[in-house]
Short mmCIF file of C-alpha atoms in Angstrom, two decimals:
data_model
loop_
_atom_site.label_atom_id
_atom_site.label_comp_id
_atom_site.label_asym_id
_atom_site.label_seq_id
_atom_site.Cartn_x
_atom_site.Cartn_y
_atom_site.Cartn_z
CA MET A 604 127.63 -68.16 -279.05
CA ILE A 605 126.77 -64.46 -279.49
CA ILE A 606 123.27 -65.23 -280.75
CA GLU A 607 122.70 -67.83 -278.03
CA ARG A 608 123.66 -65.32 -275.36
CA LEU A 609 121.41 -62.68 -276.92
CA ARG A 610 118.48 -65.10 -276.91
CA GLU A 611 119.13 -65.86 -273.25
CA TYR A 612 119.14 -62.16 -272.40
CA VAL A 613 115.99 -61.40 -274.40
CA ALA A 614 114.21 -64.29 -272.64
CA ALA A 615 114.80 -62.49 -269.33
CA GLU A 616 112.29 -59.66 -269.75
CA THR A 617 113.28 -56.50 -267.87
CA PRO A 618 110.74 -53.68 -268.06
CA THR A 619 111.68 -50.35 -266.55
CA GLY A 620 110.49 -50.15 -262.96
CA ASP A 621 110.24 -53.90 -262.33
CA ALA A 622 112.92 -54.08 -259.65
CA ALA A 623 112.70 -57.84 -259.19
CA ALA A 624 113.19 -58.57 -262.88
CA LEU A 625 115.94 -55.98 -263.28
CA ASN A 626 117.83 -57.15 -260.20
CA ALA A 627 117.68 -60.77 -261.33
CA PHE A 628 119.17 -59.71 -264.64
CA ALA A 629 121.77 -57.59 -262.83
CA ASP A 630 122.78 -60.73 -260.92
CA ARG A 631 123.40 -62.42 -264.24
CA LEU A 632 125.46 -59.53 -265.58
CA ALA A 633 127.45 -59.23 -262.36
CA ASP A 634 128.38 -62.91 -262.51
CA ARG A 635 129.40 -62.56 -266.15
CA TYR A 636 131.54 -59.48 -265.56
CA GLY A 637 133.17 -61.23 -262.61
CA GLU A 638 134.01 -64.21 -264.83
CA LEU A 639 135.66 -61.78 -267.26
CA GLY A 640 137.90 -60.33 -264.54
CA GLY A 641 135.88 -57.29 -263.54
CA THR A 642 135.38 -55.90 -260.05
CA VAL A 643 131.65 -55.36 -259.79
CA ARG A 644 129.63 -53.20 -257.43
CA ARG A 645 125.91 -52.54 -257.30
CA GLU A 646 124.31 -49.16 -256.83
CA PRO A 647 120.93 -49.83 -255.18
CA SER A 648 117.86 -48.07 -256.49
CA PRO A 649 114.21 -48.66 -255.53
CA THR A 650 113.27 -49.37 -259.13
CA GLY A 651 116.27 -51.60 -259.93
CA ASP A 652 119.96 -51.71 -259.15
CA HIS A 653 122.63 -50.21 -261.39
CA LEU A 654 125.96 -51.93 -261.97
CA VAL A 655 129.51 -50.62 -262.19
CA ALA A 656 132.24 -53.00 -263.33
CA ASP A 657 135.93 -52.07 -263.48
CA PHE A 658 138.28 -54.17 -265.60
CA PRO A 659 142.02 -53.69 -265.04
CA GLY A 660 144.28 -52.67 -267.89
CA ARG A 661 147.11 -54.81 -269.15
CA GLY A 662 150.65 -54.12 -270.28
CA PRO A 663 152.13 -50.65 -270.85
CA ARG A 664 148.73 -48.93 -270.64
CA ALA A 665 147.55 -50.60 -267.46
CA ALA A 666 147.75 -47.32 -265.52
CA ASP A 667 146.22 -45.13 -268.24
CA ALA A 668 142.86 -43.40 -267.94
CA PRO A 669 140.03 -45.89 -268.48
CA LEU A 670 137.52 -46.17 -271.28
CA LEU A 671 133.92 -45.85 -270.09
CA PHE A 672 131.16 -47.92 -271.66
CA LEU A 673 127.55 -46.99 -270.92
CA ALA A 674 124.70 -49.47 -271.22
CA HIS A 675 121.29 -50.26 -269.72
CA HIS A 676 119.37 -53.42 -268.93
CA ASP A 677 115.82 -52.06 -268.81
CA THR A 678 113.53 -52.19 -271.83
CA VAL A 679 110.24 -50.52 -272.74
CA TRP A 680 108.44 -53.86 -273.01
CA PRO A 681 106.26 -55.36 -270.23
CA ILE A 682 106.57 -58.89 -268.93
CA GLY A 683 104.78 -61.18 -271.37
CA GLN A 684 105.66 -59.23 -274.51
CA LEU A 685 107.95 -62.06 -275.65
CA GLU A 686 105.22 -64.65 -275.37
CA ASN A 687 102.26 -62.62 -276.52
CA ALA A 688 103.32 -60.21 -279.24
CA MET A 689 107.05 -60.37 -280.05
CA PRO A 690 108.37 -63.93 -279.99
CA TRP A 691 112.05 -64.53 -280.59
CA ARG A 692 112.44 -65.22 -284.28
CA GLU A 693 115.41 -65.71 -286.62
CA ALA A 694 114.76 -65.53 -290.36
CA ASP A 695 116.87 -64.48 -293.35
CA GLY A 696 119.68 -63.15 -291.16
CA ILE A 697 117.34 -61.00 -289.04
CA ILE A 698 116.66 -61.51 -285.33
CA HIS A 699 113.37 -60.27 -283.84
CA GLY A 700 112.40 -59.88 -280.19
CA PRO A 701 111.82 -57.37 -277.40
CA GLY A 702 115.09 -55.67 -276.51
CA VAL A 703 117.28 -57.23 -279.22
CA PHE A 704 118.01 -53.77 -280.63
CA ASP A 705 117.57 -51.57 -277.56
CA MET A 706 119.76 -52.72 -276.03
CA LYS A 707 120.50 -56.28 -275.10
CA GLY A 708 122.35 -56.66 -278.37
CA GLY A 709 124.73 -53.97 -277.13
CA LEU A 710 125.22 -55.75 -273.80
CA VAL A 711 126.17 -58.99 -275.55
CA ILE A 712 128.54 -57.17 -277.89
CA LEU A 713 130.36 -55.52 -275.00
CA GLU A 714 130.86 -58.64 -272.91
CA THR A 715 132.01 -60.63 -275.95
CA ALA A 716 134.53 -57.90 -276.82
CA LEU A 717 135.81 -57.88 -273.23
CA GLU A 718 136.33 -61.63 -273.47
CA ARG A 719 138.16 -61.12 -276.77
CA VAL A 720 140.71 -58.68 -275.27
CA ALA A 721 141.25 -60.48 -271.98
CA ASP A 722 144.83 -61.45 -272.85
CA ARG A 723 145.73 -58.32 -274.84
CA ASP A 724 147.32 -55.05 -273.74
CA HIS A 725 144.75 -52.30 -273.21
CA ARG A 726 143.63 -49.44 -271.00
CA PRO A 727 141.41 -50.13 -268.00
CA VAL A 728 137.73 -50.41 -268.89
CA ARG A 729 134.79 -49.21 -266.79
CA VAL A 730 131.26 -50.37 -267.52
CA VAL A 731 128.10 -48.74 -266.15
CA VAL A 732 124.78 -50.53 -266.68
CA VAL A 733 121.74 -48.43 -265.78
CA ALA A 734 118.34 -49.77 -264.71
CA ASP A 735 116.09 -46.85 -265.69
CA GLU A 736 117.58 -45.45 -268.91
CA GLU A 737 114.32 -45.75 -270.80
CA ILE A 738 112.74 -43.07 -268.60
CA GLY A 739 115.73 -40.76 -268.64
CA SER A 740 117.95 -42.38 -265.96
CA PRO A 741 116.52 -40.23 -263.14
CA SER A 742 118.20 -42.36 -260.45
CA ALA A 743 121.49 -42.84 -262.29
CA ARG A 744 122.57 -39.34 -263.28
CA ALA A 745 124.89 -38.91 -260.30
CA LEU A 746 126.35 -42.37 -260.89
CA VAL A 747 127.12 -41.70 -264.56
CA THR A 748 128.62 -38.32 -263.64
CA ALA A 749 130.90 -39.87 -261.02
CA ALA A 750 131.90 -42.78 -263.27
CA SER A 751 132.92 -40.42 -266.07
CA ALA A 752 135.45 -38.52 -263.96
CA GLY A 753 138.96 -38.94 -265.31
CA VAL A 754 138.10 -41.30 -268.18
CA TYR A 755 139.81 -41.09 -271.56
CA ALA A 756 136.56 -41.37 -273.51
CA ALA A 757 132.98 -42.59 -273.16
CA PHE A 758 131.11 -44.94 -275.47
CA GLY A 759 127.43 -45.90 -275.61
CA LEU A 760 126.13 -49.32 -276.62
CA GLU A 761 122.87 -47.88 -277.93
CA PRO A 762 121.76 -48.68 -281.51
CA PRO A 763 123.63 -46.88 -284.31
CA HIS A 764 122.20 -44.94 -287.22
CA PRO A 765 120.46 -47.17 -289.81
CA ASN A 766 123.61 -47.31 -291.95
CA GLY A 767 125.77 -48.26 -288.98
CA ASP A 768 127.25 -44.80 -288.37
CA LEU A 769 128.02 -43.87 -284.79
CA LYS A 770 126.30 -40.99 -283.02
CA THR A 771 128.41 -37.87 -282.48
CA SER A 772 125.89 -35.63 -280.68
CA ARG A 773 122.36 -35.84 -279.32
CA TRP A 774 119.42 -33.54 -278.67
CA GLY A 775 118.64 -32.75 -275.07
CA SER A 776 115.68 -34.58 -273.55
CA THR A 777 113.55 -33.54 -270.58
CA ARG A 778 110.42 -35.13 -269.11
CA VAL A 779 108.02 -32.74 -267.41
CA ARG A 780 104.88 -33.55 -265.45
CA ILE A 781 102.04 -31.03 -265.15
CA GLU A 782 99.70 -31.84 -262.27
CA VAL A 783 96.44 -30.00 -261.70
CA THR A 784 94.31 -30.02 -258.58
CA GLY A 785 90.75 -28.79 -258.97
CA ARG A 786 87.64 -29.39 -256.88
CA GLU A 787 85.14 -32.21 -257.25
CA ALA A 788 81.41 -31.57 -257.44
CA HIS A 789 78.29 -33.18 -258.87
CA ALA A 790 78.46 -32.53 -262.63
CA ALA A 791 74.68 -31.98 -262.94
CA LEU A 792 73.38 -30.82 -259.56
CA ASP A 793 76.19 -28.44 -258.56
CA PRO A 794 78.68 -27.98 -261.41
CA ALA A 795 79.38 -24.34 -260.56
CA SER A 796 81.00 -25.28 -257.26
CA GLY A 797 83.47 -27.58 -258.97
CA ILE A 798 86.76 -26.79 -260.67
CA SER A 799 87.54 -29.16 -263.54
CA ALA A 800 91.14 -30.28 -263.33
CA ILE A 801 90.83 -31.85 -266.78
CA ASP A 802 89.61 -28.63 -268.41
CA GLU A 803 92.44 -26.77 -266.71
CA LEU A 804 94.98 -29.34 -267.91
CA VAL A 805 93.70 -29.11 -271.49
CA ASP A 806 94.14 -25.34 -271.43
CA GLN A 807 97.65 -25.72 -270.04
CA LEU A 808 98.60 -28.17 -272.79
CA ILE A 809 97.32 -25.74 -275.40
CA ALA A 810 99.46 -23.05 -273.77
CA VAL A 811 102.49 -25.36 -274.03
CA ARG A 812 101.80 -25.93 -277.73
CA GLN A 813 101.58 -22.19 -278.33
CA LEU A 814 104.84 -21.71 -276.45
CA ILE A 815 106.64 -24.36 -278.52
CA ALA A 816 105.41 -22.80 -281.76
CA GLY A 817 107.70 -19.85 -281.07
CA TYR A 818 110.86 -21.96 -281.28
CA ASP A 819 112.60 -23.81 -284.08
CA ASN A 820 113.95 -27.31 -283.51
CA VAL A 821 111.98 -28.16 -280.38
CA LEU A 822 110.04 -31.42 -280.20
CA CYS A 823 107.15 -31.82 -277.77
CA ASN A 824 105.21 -35.02 -277.15
CA VAL A 825 102.38 -35.35 -274.64
CA GLY A 826 102.99 -38.96 -273.73
CA THR A 827 100.40 -39.64 -271.03
CA ILE A 828 97.26 -37.98 -269.68
CA THR A 829 95.40 -39.09 -266.57
CA GLY A 830 92.52 -37.64 -264.58
CA GLY A 831 88.99 -37.86 -263.38
CA GLY A 832 86.95 -40.95 -262.70
CA ARG A 833 83.25 -40.57 -263.53
CA THR A 834 81.30 -38.53 -266.04
CA ASN A 835 78.91 -37.31 -263.36
CA VAL A 836 81.71 -35.89 -261.21
CA VAL A 837 83.65 -32.71 -261.98
CA PRO A 838 87.24 -34.06 -261.96
CA GLY A 839 89.36 -32.93 -259.07
CA SER A 840 92.76 -34.02 -260.38
CA ALA A 841 94.55 -34.50 -263.70
CA ALA A 842 98.10 -34.81 -264.91
CA ALA A 843 100.12 -35.07 -268.11
CA ASP A 844 103.69 -36.17 -268.81
CA ILE A 845 105.42 -34.30 -271.62
CA GLY A 846 108.65 -35.18 -273.40
CA PHE A 847 110.67 -32.26 -274.76
CA ARG A 848 113.67 -32.45 -277.12
CA PHE A 849 116.10 -29.57 -277.58
CA VAL A 850 118.99 -28.95 -279.94
CA ASP A 851 120.84 -26.49 -277.72
CA PRO A 852 120.97 -25.62 -274.01
CA GLU A 853 119.84 -22.01 -274.51
CA THR A 854 116.53 -23.04 -276.05
CA GLU A 855 116.15 -25.78 -273.47
CA ARG A 856 116.51 -23.31 -270.60
CA ALA A 857 114.13 -20.79 -272.15
CA VAL A 858 111.40 -23.37 -272.80
CA LEU A 859 111.69 -25.09 -269.44
CA ASP A 860 111.65 -21.77 -267.59
CA ALA A 861 108.50 -20.77 -269.46
CA VAL A 862 106.80 -24.10 -268.73
CA ALA A 863 107.77 -23.85 -265.06
CA GLY A 864 106.16 -20.41 -265.00
CA LEU A 865 102.72 -21.57 -266.14
CA THR A 866 99.88 -20.35 -263.93
CA ALA A 867 96.37 -21.63 -263.48
CA VAL A 868 93.65 -20.23 -265.75
CA ARG A 869 90.78 -21.04 -263.38
CA SER A 870 90.34 -19.39 -260.01
CA GLY A 871 90.99 -21.96 -257.30
CA ALA A 872 92.83 -24.45 -259.51
CA GLU A 873 96.33 -25.41 -258.37
CA LEU A 874 99.14 -26.18 -260.78
CA GLU A 875 102.42 -27.99 -260.16
CA VAL A 876 105.11 -28.42 -262.82
CA ARG A 877 107.90 -30.90 -262.09
CA VAL A 878 110.94 -32.02 -264.08
CA MET A 879 110.98 -35.83 -263.91
CA SER A 880 114.26 -36.37 -265.73
CA ASN A 881 116.70 -34.31 -267.73
CA ARG A 882 119.43 -35.07 -270.22
CA PRO A 883 121.19 -31.95 -271.45
CA ALA A 884 121.98 -31.47 -275.12
CA TRP A 885 125.27 -33.06 -276.19
CA GLN A 886 126.57 -30.78 -278.89
CA PRO A 887 129.21 -31.42 -281.59
CA SER A 888 132.78 -30.79 -280.47
CA GLY A 889 136.36 -31.06 -281.61
CA ALA A 890 136.98 -33.65 -278.89
CA THR A 891 134.32 -35.93 -280.35
CA ASP A 892 135.67 -35.40 -283.86
CA ALA A 893 139.14 -36.43 -282.66
CA LEU A 894 137.71 -39.50 -280.93
CA LEU A 895 135.82 -40.48 -284.07
CA ALA A 896 139.09 -40.31 -286.01
CA GLU A 897 140.69 -42.70 -283.50
CA VAL A 898 137.74 -45.07 -283.70
CA ALA A 899 137.76 -44.93 -287.49
CA ALA A 900 141.42 -46.00 -287.40
CA ALA A 901 140.51 -48.86 -285.06
CA GLY A 902 137.74 -49.83 -287.47
CA ARG A 903 140.13 -49.93 -290.41
CA SER A 904 142.32 -52.35 -288.47
CA VAL A 905 139.46 -54.87 -288.61
CA GLY A 906 138.35 -54.02 -292.12
CA GLN A 907 135.47 -51.68 -291.26
CA ASP A 908 134.63 -48.15 -292.39
CA VAL A 909 133.33 -46.16 -289.44
CA GLY A 910 131.41 -42.91 -289.84
CA GLY A 911 129.50 -40.65 -287.51
CA ALA A 912 126.55 -38.26 -287.52
CA ALA A 913 124.35 -36.31 -285.13
CA ALA A 914 121.29 -38.00 -283.57
CA SER A 915 117.96 -36.68 -282.30
CA GLY A 916 117.39 -39.38 -279.68
CA ALA A 917 118.73 -39.10 -276.14
CA ALA A 918 120.71 -41.50 -273.95
CA ASP A 919 123.16 -41.52 -271.07
CA THR A 920 125.87 -40.33 -273.45
CA ASN A 921 124.09 -36.97 -273.44
CA LEU A 922 125.51 -36.47 -269.98
CA THR A 923 129.10 -37.45 -270.71
CA GLY A 924 129.11 -35.38 -273.91
CA TRP A 925 127.64 -32.40 -272.06
CA LEU A 926 130.30 -32.78 -269.35
CA GLY A 927 133.01 -32.45 -272.01
CA VAL A 928 134.12 -36.09 -272.05
CA PRO A 929 134.98 -37.19 -275.62
CA THR A 930 131.97 -39.35 -276.41
CA LEU A 931 130.53 -41.57 -279.11
CA ASP A 932 127.39 -43.68 -279.10
CA GLY A 933 125.83 -46.30 -281.33
CA LEU A 934 128.12 -49.30 -280.85
CA GLY A 935 125.16 -51.65 -280.71
CA PRO A 936 124.14 -53.86 -283.65
CA VAL A 937 122.56 -52.48 -286.82
CA GLY A 938 118.81 -52.93 -286.97
CA LYS A 939 115.57 -51.02 -286.61
CA GLY A 940 112.32 -50.80 -284.69
CA ALA A 941 113.43 -49.45 -281.31
CA HIS A 942 110.35 -49.30 -279.06
CA ALA A 943 108.24 -50.86 -281.83
CA VAL A 944 106.82 -54.35 -282.26
CA HIS A 945 109.03 -54.95 -285.31
CA GLU A 946 112.23 -54.44 -283.25
CA GLN A 947 115.06 -56.35 -284.94
CA VAL A 948 118.79 -56.60 -285.56
CA ILE A 949 120.88 -57.83 -288.45
CA ALA A 950 122.52 -60.94 -287.04
CA ALA A 951 125.83 -60.50 -288.90
CA THR A 952 126.41 -57.09 -287.36
CA LEU A 953 126.66 -58.56 -283.87
CA ALA A 954 130.04 -60.13 -284.70
CA GLU A 955 131.10 -57.04 -286.66
CA ARG A 956 130.43 -54.81 -283.67
CA VAL A 957 132.33 -57.18 -281.39
CA ASP A 958 135.33 -56.80 -283.69
CA LEU A 959 135.00 -53.01 -283.60
CA VAL A 960 134.57 -52.69 -279.83
CA ALA A 961 137.49 -55.05 -279.22
CA ALA A 962 139.62 -53.00 -281.60
CA ILE A 963 138.66 -49.80 -279.76
CA ILE A 964 139.65 -51.27 -276.40
CA ARG A 965 142.95 -52.57 -277.77
CA SER A 966 144.02 -49.51 -279.76
CA LEU A 967 142.87 -46.34 -278.02
#
C-alpha cells in the first residue's frame, strides 16, 4: 500500500511554480488528511497553495503541545520528466522516479504513520505542507513561523543522511538576485554610447567571488545568468541568481551586507541587489540534542538505532531550529540522488520510517 501510494503521488508531477499542478495535488492531500481526522485549511499563494492540517490528540496527552511536521509537495522536476527521462521503476529493492526521495516519499510516510496512530494515545499533530520549498519557501516563511508557535518539537520529512541518520542542524541558505541595467546601442556603429549590462554583471560576479574568498565555510553558486539578445546590440539588461550557504549567522550577515553594498563599475550602469529567499542557519543546540535522545528512545521501541548529524543542505526546518524550537529533520526514506536523474529510495526504508514516525507520535 505504501509503494502504491508513492507511485500515485509521483505520477502527479508538481514542479515549483506550477500552481495548477500543485493545487490539484493539494486537493488530494487535503482529502487524505481529512479522511485521517485532520482539520485542513489552505493558505493561498499565487504559485501554489500551502496546506495546514491539525490532528487532535487522544487520551491523557490530548491537550498537550502539538508536534509539528514540515513537508512540501513541490519538486524540482518539470512536467514530462516522468515520461521522458525518469520513468517510475522498481528493481532490486530500489524505487526510481522524480520526487520519490525529495520528498513524496516523506509525504507518504507521514500519512501512513498518522493512519497507524489513529486509535492510540498521542499529542496533537500539526502538519504544514509548503508549495515552494524548493526555491526557499519565499511565500511560506510567515506560515511556518506561525505554525511553530507553542509546539513541543518540529520534524522535517526531508531525506536523511545516506546512512539514515537524522539531521540535527543545517547551514543557512539565501538566494540573491543581481540585476544590471545598462544602455543599448549598435555594437559596431556606436558601441561607445552603450553600456554593457553583461560586462557589468560579469565584473560584479567576480567581485562576489573575491568577497567570498575572504571567508571560511561559505558556499556560493551562480545558478542562473540571463541577459542581452543579439550579438550586434550592446546588452541593456542582465541578471544573475546566486545561492549562498552559511554556517553561522554572523558570517551570513557580513556577506549579505557586503553583497548588498555592491556598486556599479561603469558610469551610467544601474545595479539592484535583492534577496529572493532566506533561511537562517540552524545551529546545534542542547534542545535538539535532548529531542534526538527522545527520538532515539522511540526508535529503540521499534527495533531501530537512530543517530543524528549536521547537514549542509537547507529546508524549512532551518526556520524552526533558528527560532529555538527543538527540531530534527530527515524522517524521509533512505536513498540518494536528490535533484538528480538517478533519484531513488530504498523501498524497505519506507515501512521502517513509518514505524519510526508512528513511534515518535505515540511516545513523545
